[in-house]
CSV table of C-alpha atoms and ligand atoms in Angstrom, one decimal:
chain,number,residue,atom,x,y,z
A,1,MET,CA,-37.4,32.9,5.1
A,2,THR,CA,-37.5,29.1,5.5
A,3,LYS,CA,-40.2,26.8,4.1
A,4,SER,CA,-43.6,27.0,5.7
A,5,VAL,CA,-44.8,25.1,8.7
A,6,ARG,CA,-47.9,23.2,7.4
A,7,VAL,CA,-50.8,22.7,9.8
A,8,ALA,CA,-53.7,20.2,9.8
A,9,LEU,CA,-56.7,21.2,11.9
A,10,LEU,CA,-58.9,18.4,13.2
A,11,GLY,CA,-62.3,19.8,14.1
A,12,CYS,CA,-63.8,23.2,13.2
A,13,GLY,CA,-66.4,23.9,15.8
A,14,THR,CA,-66.4,26.6,18.5
A,15,VAL,CA,-62.6,26.6,19.0
A,16,GLY,CA,-61.6,25.4,15.5
A,17,ARG,CA,-63.4,28.2,13.7
A,18,GLN,CA,-61.5,30.8,15.7
A,19,VAL,CA,-58.2,29.0,15.1
A,20,VAL,CA,-58.8,29.3,11.3
A,21,ARG,CA,-59.7,32.9,11.7
A,22,LEU,CA,-56.6,33.8,13.7
A,23,ILE,CA,-54.3,31.9,11.4
A,24,ASP,CA,-55.8,33.7,8.4
A,25,GLU,CA,-56.0,37.2,10.0
A,26,GLN,CA,-52.6,37.1,11.5
A,27,ALA,CA,-50.7,35.4,8.8
A,28,ASP,CA,-47.9,38.0,8.4
A,29,GLU,CA,-47.4,38.4,12.2
A,30,LEU,CA,-47.3,34.7,12.7
A,31,ALA,CA,-44.7,34.3,9.9
A,32,ALA,CA,-42.6,37.0,11.5
A,33,ARG,CA,-42.8,35.5,15.0
A,34,VAL,CA,-42.1,31.9,13.8
A,35,GLY,CA,-39.5,32.7,11.2
A,36,ALA,CA,-41.6,30.8,8.6
A,37,PRO,CA,-45.1,31.1,7.2
A,38,VAL,CA,-47.7,29.1,9.1
A,39,GLU,CA,-49.9,27.5,6.5
A,40,LEU,CA,-53.2,25.7,7.0
A,41,VAL,CA,-53.2,22.8,4.6
A,42,GLY,CA,-56.3,20.8,5.7
A,43,VAL,CA,-59.3,20.9,8.0
A,44,ALA,CA,-61.1,17.7,9.0
A,45,VAL,CA,-64.8,17.7,10.0
A,46,ARG,CA,-67.7,15.3,10.1
A,47,ARG,CA,-70.3,17.4,8.3
A,48,PRO,CA,-68.6,19.4,5.5
A,49,HIS,CA,-71.8,21.1,4.4
A,50,LYS,CA,-71.7,23.1,7.6
A,51,HIS,CA,-68.4,24.6,6.6
A,52,ALA,CA,-69.0,25.8,3.1
A,53,ASP,CA,-67.4,29.2,3.9
A,54,LEU,CA,-63.9,27.7,4.4
A,55,ARG,CA,-61.3,28.2,1.7
A,56,PRO,CA,-61.9,25.6,-1.1
A,57,GLY,CA,-59.7,22.6,-1.0
A,58,LEU,CA,-59.2,22.7,2.8
A,59,LEU,CA,-62.0,20.5,3.9
A,60,THR,CA,-61.9,16.7,4.3
A,61,THR,CA,-63.8,14.1,6.2
A,62,ASP,CA,-60.8,11.7,5.9
A,63,VAL,CA,-59.4,12.7,9.3
A,64,ALA,CA,-57.1,9.7,9.6
A,65,GLY,CA,-55.6,10.3,6.1
A,66,LEU,CA,-55.1,14.0,6.8
A,67,VAL,CA,-53.1,13.4,10.0
A,68,VAL,CA,-50.4,11.4,8.1
A,69,ARG,CA,-50.4,13.3,4.8
A,70,ASP,CA,-47.0,14.2,3.5
A,71,ASP,CA,-47.6,17.9,3.6
A,72,VAL,CA,-48.5,18.0,7.3
A,73,ASP,CA,-46.0,19.1,9.9
A,74,VAL,CA,-48.2,20.0,12.8
A,75,VAL,CA,-51.6,18.6,13.9
A,76,VAL,CA,-54.0,20.8,15.9
A,77,GLU,CA,-56.8,18.7,17.5
A,78,VAL,CA,-60.0,20.4,18.6
A,79,ILE,CA,-62.4,17.6,18.1
A,80,GLY,CA,-62.6,16.6,21.8
A,81,GLY,CA,-63.3,13.2,23.5
A,82,ILE,CA,-61.2,10.0,23.7
A,83,GLU,CA,-61.7,8.4,20.3
A,84,PRO,CA,-60.9,9.0,17.5
A,85,ALA,CA,-58.8,11.8,19.0
A,86,ARG,CA,-56.4,9.4,20.8
A,87,SER,CA,-55.7,7.2,17.7
A,88,LEU,CA,-55.3,10.3,15.5
A,89,LEU,CA,-52.8,12.0,17.8
A,90,LEU,CA,-50.8,8.8,18.3
A,91,ASP,CA,-50.6,8.4,14.6
A,92,ALA,CA,-49.4,12.0,14.3
A,93,LEU,CA,-46.8,11.7,17.1
A,94,LYS,CA,-45.5,8.3,16.0
A,95,THR,CA,-44.8,9.8,12.6
A,96,GLY,CA,-42.9,12.8,14.1
A,97,ARG,CA,-45.6,15.4,13.6
A,98,SER,CA,-46.0,18.0,16.4
A,99,VAL,CA,-49.3,18.0,18.2
A,100,VAL,CA,-51.3,20.9,19.7
A,101,THR,CA,-54.5,19.8,21.5
A,102,ALA,CA,-57.2,21.4,23.7
A,103,ASN,CA,-58.5,18.0,24.7
A,104,LYS,CA,-58.5,17.8,28.5
A,105,THR,CA,-60.6,14.6,28.5
A,106,LEU,CA,-58.1,12.7,26.5
A,107,LEU,CA,-55.0,14.2,28.3
A,108,ALA,CA,-56.5,13.3,31.7
A,109,GLU,CA,-57.5,9.8,30.6
A,110,ASP,CA,-54.4,8.8,28.7
A,111,GLY,CA,-51.9,11.7,28.5
A,112,GLY,CA,-49.1,9.4,29.5
A,113,THR,CA,-49.5,7.3,26.3
A,114,LEU,CA,-49.4,10.5,24.2
A,115,ALA,CA,-46.3,11.7,26.1
A,116,GLU,CA,-44.5,8.4,25.5
A,117,ALA,CA,-45.3,8.6,21.8
A,118,ALA,CA,-44.0,12.1,21.6
A,119,ASP,CA,-40.8,11.2,23.4
A,120,ALA,CA,-40.2,8.1,21.2
A,121,SER,CA,-40.3,10.2,18.0
A,122,GLY,CA,-39.0,13.5,19.4
A,123,ALA,CA,-42.2,15.3,18.5
A,124,ASP,CA,-43.8,18.2,20.5
A,125,LEU,CA,-47.0,17.7,22.5
A,126,TYR,CA,-48.5,21.1,23.7
A,127,PHE,CA,-51.9,21.5,25.4
A,128,GLU,CA,-52.1,25.0,27.0
A,129,ALA,CA,-55.8,25.3,26.0
A,130,ALA,CA,-56.8,22.2,27.9
A,131,VAL,CA,-57.0,24.0,31.3
A,132,GLY,CA,-58.2,27.5,31.9
A,133,GLY,CA,-58.9,28.5,28.2
A,134,ALA,CA,-57.0,31.6,27.4
A,135,ILE,CA,-55.1,31.7,30.7
A,136,PRO,CA,-51.3,31.0,30.3
A,137,LEU,CA,-51.0,28.5,33.1
A,138,LEU,CA,-49.6,25.2,31.9
A,139,ARG,CA,-46.5,26.6,30.4
A,140,PRO,CA,-45.7,28.6,33.5
A,141,LEU,CA,-46.1,25.4,35.6
A,142,ARG,CA,-44.1,23.3,33.1
A,143,GLU,CA,-41.4,25.8,32.2
A,144,SER,CA,-41.3,29.0,34.2
A,145,MET,CA,-41.6,27.2,37.6
A,146,ALA,CA,-39.5,24.2,36.7
A,147,GLY,CA,-36.9,25.4,39.1
A,148,ASP,CA,-39.2,25.7,42.1
A,149,ARG,CA,-41.1,23.3,44.3
A,150,ILE,CA,-44.9,23.7,43.9
A,151,THR,CA,-46.8,22.8,47.0
A,152,ARG,CA,-50.4,23.5,46.0
A,153,VAL,CA,-52.4,24.4,43.0
A,154,SER,CA,-56.0,25.3,43.8
A,155,GLY,CA,-58.5,27.0,41.5
A,156,ILE,CA,-61.7,27.6,39.8
A,157,VAL,CA,-61.4,25.8,36.5
A,158,ASN,CA,-65.0,25.5,35.3
A,159,GLY,CA,-66.8,28.6,34.2
A,160,THR,CA,-70.3,27.1,34.0
A,161,THR,CA,-70.3,26.1,37.7
A,162,ASN,CA,-68.6,29.3,38.8
A,163,PHE,CA,-71.4,31.3,37.0
A,164,ILE,CA,-74.0,29.2,38.8
A,165,LEU,CA,-72.4,29.5,42.3
A,166,SER,CA,-71.8,33.3,41.8
A,167,ALA,CA,-75.4,33.8,40.8
A,168,MET,CA,-76.5,31.8,43.9
A,169,ASP,CA,-74.2,33.9,46.1
A,170,SER,CA,-75.2,37.3,44.7
A,171,SER,CA,-78.9,36.8,44.3
A,172,GLY,CA,-79.8,34.1,46.9
A,173,ALA,CA,-81.2,32.0,44.0
A,174,GLY,CA,-81.4,28.3,44.3
A,175,TYR,CA,-79.3,25.9,42.3
A,176,GLY,CA,-82.1,25.1,39.8
A,177,ASP,CA,-82.9,28.8,39.0
A,178,ALA,CA,-79.2,29.6,38.7
A,179,LEU,CA,-78.6,26.7,36.3
A,180,GLU,CA,-81.6,27.8,34.2
A,181,GLU,CA,-80.1,31.3,33.9
A,182,ALA,CA,-76.7,29.8,32.9
A,183,THR,CA,-78.5,27.8,30.2
A,184,ARG,CA,-80.5,30.8,29.0
A,185,LEU,CA,-77.3,32.9,28.7
A,186,GLY,CA,-75.4,30.1,26.9
A,187,TYR,CA,-72.9,29.3,29.7
A,188,ALA,CA,-74.3,25.9,30.4
A,189,GLU,CA,-74.7,23.3,27.7
A,190,ALA,CA,-78.0,21.5,27.0
A,191,ASP,CA,-76.5,18.5,29.0
A,192,PRO,CA,-74.5,20.3,31.7
A,193,GLY,CA,-73.5,17.0,33.4
A,194,ALA,CA,-69.8,17.2,32.8
A,195,ASP,CA,-69.7,20.7,34.3
A,196,VAL,CA,-72.1,20.5,37.2
A,197,ASP,CA,-71.0,17.0,38.3
A,198,GLY,CA,-67.4,18.1,38.4
A,199,TYR,CA,-65.9,15.8,35.7
A,200,ASP,CA,-64.6,18.7,33.5
A,201,ALA,CA,-62.9,20.2,36.6
A,202,ALA,CA,-61.5,16.8,37.5
A,203,SER,CA,-59.9,16.3,34.1
A,204,LYS,CA,-58.3,19.7,34.5
A,205,ALA,CA,-57.2,18.9,38.1
A,206,ALA,CA,-55.5,15.7,36.8
A,207,ILE,CA,-53.5,17.8,34.2
A,208,LEU,CA,-52.5,20.4,36.7
A,209,ALA,CA,-51.4,17.9,39.4
A,210,SER,CA,-49.4,16.0,36.8
A,211,LEU,CA,-47.5,19.1,35.8
A,212,ALA,CA,-47.1,20.5,39.3
A,213,PHE,CA,-45.9,17.4,41.0
A,214,HIS,CA,-44.0,15.6,38.1
A,215,THR,CA,-46.3,12.6,38.6
A,216,ARG,CA,-48.8,11.1,36.2
A,217,VAL,CA,-52.2,11.8,37.6
A,218,ARG,CA,-55.3,10.6,35.7
A,219,ALA,CA,-58.9,11.7,36.0
A,220,SER,CA,-59.8,8.5,37.8
A,221,ASP,CA,-57.2,9.5,40.5
A,222,VAL,CA,-59.2,12.7,41.2
A,223,HIS,CA,-61.9,12.6,43.9
A,224,CYS,CA,-64.8,14.4,42.3
A,225,GLU,CA,-68.0,15.9,43.7
A,226,GLY,CA,-70.2,18.4,41.8
A,227,ILE,CA,-72.4,21.3,42.8
A,228,ARG,CA,-75.9,19.8,42.3
A,229,SER,CA,-76.5,19.4,46.1
A,230,VAL,CA,-75.4,23.0,47.0
A,231,THR,CA,-78.4,24.9,48.4
A,232,SER,CA,-79.2,28.5,49.0
A,233,ARG,CA,-79.1,27.5,52.7
A,234,ASP,CA,-75.5,26.4,52.3
A,235,MET,CA,-74.7,29.7,50.6
A,236,ALA,CA,-76.3,31.6,53.5
A,237,ALA,CA,-74.3,29.5,56.0
A,238,ALA,CA,-71.1,30.4,54.1
A,239,ALA,CA,-72.0,34.1,54.2
A,240,THR,CA,-72.4,33.9,58.0
A,241,LEU,CA,-68.9,32.7,58.3
A,242,GLY,CA,-67.5,35.4,56.0
A,243,CYS,CA,-67.1,32.8,53.2
A,244,THR,CA,-68.5,32.0,49.8
A,245,ILE,CA,-68.8,28.6,48.1
A,246,LYS,CA,-66.7,27.8,45.0
A,247,LEU,CA,-66.2,24.5,43.1
A,248,LEU,CA,-62.5,24.1,43.7
A,249,ALA,CA,-60.0,21.9,42.0
A,250,ILE,CA,-57.3,21.3,44.6
A,251,CYS,CA,-54.0,19.6,43.9
A,252,GLU,CA,-51.5,19.3,46.8
A,253,GLN,CA,-48.3,17.6,47.6
A,254,ILE,CA,-48.8,16.3,51.1
A,255,PRO,CA,-45.8,15.2,53.2
A,256,ASP,CA,-46.3,11.8,54.9
A,257,GLY,CA,-44.2,12.9,57.9
A,258,ARG,CA,-42.6,9.5,58.5
A,259,PRO,CA,-38.9,9.3,57.6
A,260,GLY,CA,-38.2,7.7,54.3
A,261,VAL,CA,-41.9,7.7,53.2
A,262,PRO,CA,-42.5,9.7,50.1
A,263,ASP,CA,-45.0,12.6,49.9
A,264,ALA,CA,-48.4,11.9,48.3
A,265,VAL,CA,-50.4,13.8,45.8
A,266,SER,CA,-53.9,14.7,46.5
A,267,ALA,CA,-56.1,15.8,43.6
A,268,ARG,CA,-59.7,16.6,44.4
A,269,VAL,CA,-62.7,18.6,43.2
A,270,TYR,CA,-65.6,19.6,45.4
A,271,PRO,CA,-67.7,22.6,46.4
A,272,ALA,CA,-66.1,24.2,49.4
A,273,MET,CA,-66.4,27.3,51.6
A,274,ILE,CA,-63.5,29.7,51.1
A,275,PRO,CA,-63.0,33.0,52.9
A,276,ARG,CA,-64.2,36.1,51.1
A,277,SER,CA,-60.8,37.6,51.8
A,278,HIS,CA,-59.1,35.0,49.4
A,279,PRO,CA,-58.5,36.3,45.9
A,280,LEU,CA,-60.4,33.2,44.5
A,281,ALA,CA,-63.6,34.4,46.2
A,282,ALA,CA,-63.7,37.5,44.0
A,283,VAL,CA,-63.7,35.4,40.8
A,284,ASP,CA,-67.2,35.8,39.5
A,285,GLY,CA,-69.3,34.7,36.6
A,286,ALA,CA,-67.8,32.4,34.0
A,287,PHE,CA,-64.2,33.4,34.8
A,288,ASN,CA,-61.5,31.0,35.8
A,289,ALA,CA,-58.6,31.5,38.2
A,290,VAL,CA,-55.9,29.3,39.6
A,291,PHE,CA,-53.8,30.0,42.7
A,292,VAL,CA,-50.4,28.5,42.8
A,293,GLU,CA,-48.2,28.2,45.9
A,294,ALA,CA,-44.5,27.3,45.6
A,295,GLU,CA,-41.7,27.2,48.1
A,296,ALA,CA,-39.6,30.0,46.5
A,297,ALA,CA,-42.1,31.9,44.4
A,298,GLY,CA,-44.7,32.2,47.2
A,299,GLN,CA,-48.2,32.7,46.0
A,300,LEU,CA,-49.2,33.4,42.3
A,301,MET,CA,-52.6,33.9,40.8
A,302,PHE,CA,-53.6,33.3,37.2
A,303,TYR,CA,-57.0,34.7,36.1
A,304,GLY,CA,-58.9,35.1,32.9
A,305,GLN,CA,-61.4,33.6,30.4
A,306,GLY,CA,-61.5,29.9,30.8
A,307,ALA,CA,-63.6,29.0,27.8
A,308,GLY,CA,-65.1,30.4,24.6
A,309,GLY,CA,-64.0,30.1,21.0
A,310,ALA,CA,-61.6,33.1,20.7
A,311,PRO,CA,-60.0,32.9,24.2
A,312,THR,CA,-59.4,29.1,23.8
A,313,ALA,CA,-58.0,29.7,20.3
A,314,SER,CA,-55.6,32.3,21.7
A,315,ALA,CA,-54.0,29.5,23.8
A,316,VAL,CA,-54.0,27.1,20.8
A,317,LEU,CA,-52.3,29.7,18.6
A,318,GLY,CA,-49.7,30.3,21.4
A,319,ASP,CA,-48.9,26.6,21.3
A,320,LEU,CA,-48.9,26.5,17.5
A,321,VAL,CA,-46.3,29.4,17.4
A,322,ALA,CA,-44.2,27.5,20.0
A,323,VAL,CA,-44.1,24.2,18.2
A,324,ALA,CA,-43.6,25.9,14.8
A,325,ARG,CA,-40.6,27.8,16.2
A,326,ASN,CA,-39.2,24.5,17.5
A,327,ARG,CA,-39.6,23.0,14.1
A,328,VAL,CA,-37.9,25.9,12.4
A,329,ALA,CA,-35.0,25.8,15.0
A,330,GLY,CA,-34.8,22.0,14.6
A,331,GLY,CA,-35.5,21.2,18.3
A,332,ARG,CA,-38.4,20.4,20.6
A,333,GLY,CA,-40.0,21.8,23.7
A,334,PRO,CA,-39.8,20.2,27.2
A,335,ARG,CA,-40.7,16.5,27.5
A,336,GLU,CA,-43.2,15.2,30.0
A,337,SER,CA,-41.7,15.2,33.5
A,338,ALA,CA,-43.2,12.4,35.5
A,339,TYR,CA,-40.0,11.3,37.3
A,340,ALA,CA,-41.3,11.8,40.8
A,341,SER,CA,-44.0,9.2,40.4
A,342,LEU,CA,-45.6,10.0,43.8
A,343,PRO,CA,-48.4,7.9,45.2
A,344,ILE,CA,-52.0,9.3,45.0
A,345,GLN,CA,-53.5,9.9,48.4
A,346,PRO,CA,-56.9,8.3,48.8
A,347,MET,CA,-59.6,11.0,49.6
A,348,GLY,CA,-60.4,9.3,53.0
A,349,GLU,CA,-56.9,9.9,54.2
A,350,THR,CA,-56.8,13.5,52.9
A,351,PRO,CA,-57.0,16.1,55.7
A,352,THR,CA,-60.0,18.4,55.2
A,353,ARG,CA,-62.2,20.6,57.4
A,354,TYR,CA,-66.0,20.4,57.7
A,355,HIS,CA,-68.7,23.0,58.4
A,356,ILE,CA,-71.8,21.2,59.7
A,357,SER,CA,-75.1,22.8,60.4
A,358,LEU,CA,-77.6,20.6,62.3
A,359,GLU,CA,-80.9,20.8,64.1
A,360,VAL,CA,-80.8,19.3,67.6
A,361,ALA,CA,-83.0,18.9,70.7
A,362,ASP,CA,-82.3,21.9,72.9
A,363,ARG,CA,-81.7,20.3,76.3
A,364,ALA,CA,-79.0,19.5,78.8
A,365,GLY,CA,-76.4,17.0,77.7
A,366,VAL,CA,-77.0,17.3,73.9
A,367,LEU,CA,-73.9,19.3,73.2
A,368,ALA,CA,-71.8,16.8,75.2
A,369,THR,CA,-73.3,13.8,73.3
A,370,ILE,CA,-72.6,15.5,70.0
A,371,ALA,CA,-69.0,16.5,71.0
A,372,GLY,CA,-68.6,12.8,72.0
A,373,GLN,CA,-69.3,11.7,68.4
A,374,PHE,CA,-66.6,13.9,67.1
A,375,ALA,CA,-64.1,12.8,69.8
A,376,GLY,CA,-65.0,9.2,69.0
A,377,HIS,CA,-63.7,9.6,65.5
A,378,GLY,CA,-60.6,11.6,66.6
A,379,VAL,CA,-62.0,14.8,65.1
A,380,SER,CA,-61.2,18.0,66.9
A,381,ILE,CA,-63.9,20.7,66.9
A,382,ALA,CA,-62.6,24.2,66.2
A,383,ALA,CA,-65.8,26.2,66.9
A,384,VAL,CA,-69.4,25.7,67.9
A,385,ARG,CA,-72.2,28.2,67.8
A,386,GLN,CA,-75.8,27.7,68.8
A,387,GLN,CA,-77.9,29.8,66.5
A,388,GLY,CA,-81.3,30.8,67.9
A,389,ASP,CA,-84.1,28.3,67.9
A,390,GLY,CA,-84.5,25.3,65.6
A,391,ALA,CA,-87.3,24.9,63.1
A,392,ALA,CA,-89.5,23.1,65.7
A,393,ALA,CA,-90.3,24.1,69.2
A,394,GLY,CA,-87.7,22.9,71.7
A,395,ASP,CA,-85.0,22.5,69.0
A,396,ALA,CA,-81.9,24.5,68.3
A,397,ARG,CA,-79.5,24.9,65.4
A,398,LEU,CA,-75.9,24.1,66.0
A,399,ILE,CA,-73.1,25.2,63.7
A,400,ILE,CA,-69.9,23.3,64.0
A,401,VAL,CA,-66.6,23.9,62.3
A,402,THR,CA,-63.9,21.3,62.7
A,403,HIS,CA,-60.1,21.4,62.6
A,404,ARG,CA,-58.5,19.4,59.8
A,405,ALA,CA,-58.9,15.6,60.1
A,406,PRO,CA,-58.8,12.7,57.6
A,407,ASP,CA,-61.9,13.1,55.4
A,408,ALA,CA,-63.1,9.6,56.2
A,409,ALA,CA,-63.2,10.4,59.9
A,410,LEU,CA,-65.2,13.5,59.2
A,411,ALA,CA,-67.7,11.7,56.9
A,412,ALA,CA,-68.1,8.9,59.5
A,413,THR,CA,-68.8,11.5,62.2
A,414,VAL,CA,-71.6,13.0,60.1
A,415,GLU,CA,-73.1,9.6,59.4
A,416,ASP,CA,-73.1,8.8,63.1
A,417,LEU,CA,-74.6,12.1,64.0
A,418,ALA,CA,-77.5,11.5,61.6
A,419,GLU,CA,-78.4,8.3,63.5
A,420,LEU,CA,-78.8,10.1,66.9
A,421,ASP,CA,-82.3,10.7,68.2
A,422,ILE,CA,-81.3,14.1,69.5
A,423,VAL,CA,-80.3,15.2,66.0
A,424,ARG,CA,-83.5,16.3,64.2
A,425,GLY,CA,-81.8,16.8,60.9
A,426,ILE,CA,-78.5,17.8,59.2
A,427,ASP,CA,-79.1,21.0,57.2
A,428,SER,CA,-75.7,21.5,55.6
A,429,VAL,CA,-72.3,19.7,55.3
A,430,LEU,CA,-69.6,21.5,53.4
A,431,ARG,CA,-65.9,21.4,53.4
A,432,VAL,CA,-64.0,24.5,54.4
A,433,GLU,CA,-60.8,25.4,52.6
A,434,ASP,CA,-58.8,28.2,54.2
A,435,LEU,CA,-56.3,28.3,51.4
A,436,GLY,CA,-53.9,30.1,53.7
A,437,ARG,CA,-56.4,32.7,54.9
A,438,THR,CA,-58.4,32.7,58.2
A,439,VAL,CA,-62.0,31.8,58.4
A,440,SER,CA,-62.9,34.3,61.0
A,441,ALA,CA,-66.6,34.5,61.8
A,442,LEU,CA,-66.5,31.7,64.4
A,443,GLY,CA,-63.0,32.8,65.5
A,444,VAL,CA,-61.6,29.8,63.6
A,445,ALA,CA,-58.0,30.0,62.5
A,446,GLY,CA,-56.7,27.5,59.9
B,501,LIG,P1,-67.3,21.5,19.0
B,501,LIG,O1,-68.2,20.4,19.3
B,501,LIG,O2,-67.8,22.9,18.8
B,501,LIG,O3,-66.5,21.1,17.7
B,501,LIG,C1,-66.0,19.9,17.4
B,501,LIG,C2,-65.5,19.8,16.0
B,501,LIG,O4,-65.0,18.5,15.8
B,501,LIG,C3,-66.6,20.0,14.9
B,501,LIG,O5,-66.2,20.8,13.9
B,501,LIG,C4,-66.9,18.5,14.4
B,501,LIG,O6,-67.2,18.5,13.1
B,501,LIG,C5,-65.5,18.0,14.6
B,501,LIG,N1,-65.5,16.5,14.8
B,501,LIG,C6,-66.2,15.8,15.7
B,501,LIG,N2,-65.9,14.5,15.5
B,501,LIG,C7,-65.1,14.4,14.4
B,501,LIG,C8,-64.6,13.3,13.7
B,501,LIG,N3,-64.8,12.0,14.1
B,501,LIG,N4,-63.8,13.6,12.7
B,501,LIG,C9,-63.6,14.8,12.2
B,501,LIG,N5,-64.1,15.9,12.9
B,501,LIG,C10,-64.9,15.7,13.9
B,501,LIG,O7,-66.1,21.5,20.1
B,501,LIG,P2,-65.3,22.7,20.8
B,501,LIG,O8,-64.7,23.5,19.7
B,501,LIG,O9,-66.2,23.4,21.8
B,501,LIG,O10,-64.2,22.0,21.6
B,501,LIG,C11,-63.1,21.4,21.0
B,501,LIG,C12,-62.1,20.9,22.0
B,501,LIG,O11,-61.6,22.1,22.7
B,501,LIG,C13,-62.6,20.0,23.1
B,501,LIG,O12,-61.5,19.1,23.4
B,501,LIG,C14,-62.9,20.9,24.2
B,501,LIG,O13,-62.9,20.2,25.5
B,501,LIG,C15,-61.8,21.9,24.1
B,501,LIG,N6,-62.1,23.2,24.7
B,501,LIG,C16,-63.2,23.8,24.4
B,501,LIG,C17,-63.5,25.0,25.0
B,501,LIG,C18,-64.7,25.8,24.6
B,501,LIG,O14,-64.9,26.9,25.2
B,501,LIG,N7,-65.5,25.4,23.6
B,501,LIG,C19,-62.6,25.6,26.0
B,501,LIG,C20,-61.5,24.8,26.3
B,501,LIG,C21,-61.2,23.6,25.7
B,501,LIG,P3,-68.6,19.1,12.5
B,501,LIG,O15,-68.4,20.6,12.6
B,501,LIG,O16,-68.7,18.6,11.1
B,501,LIG,O17,-69.7,18.6,13.4
B,502,LIG,N1,-67.3,23.7,30.0
B,502,LIG,C1,-66.1,24.3,30.5
B,502,LIG,C2,-66.5,25.4,31.5
B,502,LIG,C3,-65.3,25.0,29.3
B,502,LIG,O1,-67.6,25.6,31.8
B,502,LIG,O2,-65.6,26.0,32.0
B,502,LIG,C4,-64.4,24.1,28.6
B,502,LIG,O3,-63.4,23.6,29.4
């Protein structure tokens, strides 16, 4: 057997601890699969007193020194955040060390710089754990589907928000109560901002869009809305349409339609109604799932545990085996593929559909005035239903579902509706994503 592949682990928290455990427990299998022993030679942390149970001699607080130590071949980074992770990984890559990272924040912010450093030195950069935890998703996009044309990747990539929305859907709970339960059960962190405001999903959307469309997409290119404003009334409205509400990350390649003008990439995160008949609607609790549509392959779905120490460590170990095999074979895995360099479509120009529920005065001519607002913005109405009486005497509730229109036109329509005297209030505005299925309750086809 050839000489061992020597690994430095940066960070030993929720994920890092499980990486250490799997390397230790599976030493013989890993060696057989790689063709060389995989040896942990150092673990960098901030507070070594918390890690007294680790094998003596492994721990260090000199993380920068560990990365470039002569006895390190592969650097596994599970610290998180932008700095010092970026500088550490650049040092590793520039000096030819392979890198495995779970750091979606860094990859979405500056993955291009890391990829360039990897290309310059011929080192590997693998990051399967950065999106969807245990779910094998990035390598299928990057390798298995490299011969196909992906048209859309849409999914549930944040377990915390999916837990909250699933609880709201199944129990009728409000957002606050569902968040409280998620916190009590350990799904939501003490500061759940990155999850509930959509930033975690936006980082993952940037990574997915980059791989799917061979274009560098950064977190700042992703339109991002979280779930704080989703109400139990929204959830009830969705149920009436045969839908549920999910926080979706949607990455699409959208044809411009004009000859010679390139397609654009749309990457966006927001809560949206999806038909209950869609496989993503059945993804409950803290699970993740990603639906991939490609020209030749058709529709594919990837499902599993999107977070947690052991599931995430499983993906890290898969990458570690891959880069270790490459080192043993004297080669490297696929480079970053950003050749298409497609433009990013602004959210305002992206075609979406809205569901709007509003209280209006119930008298002659009201519907015509409201329809006129939609027409004025070039928005076509797909279905309207007047549902019983409004909250006040003489009022009615209207539910309107539109056809697809540029998002800015839909938003402007809602703004103008809110200004009308005959509109008493707007109860709920949500996007509707058919995702290839039919939203049927109002007789609306995609
Ligand atoms: P934790 O906060 O649990 O652990 C972070 C670790 O990094 C700790 O061991 C900490 O040391 C160490 N650390 C922090 N700063 C430094 C530093 N400057 N120098 C050396 N060590 C440092 O994070 P997680 O394990 O939860 O997450 C790690 C990465 O994995 C993140 O990028 C995260 O986004 C990603 N990820 C996490 C998932 C999860 O379910 N937790 C799921 C998917 C991805 P000390 O222990 O001494 O404080
Ligand atoms: N906080 C994330 C989630 C897990 O709730 O899914 C790490 O990506």
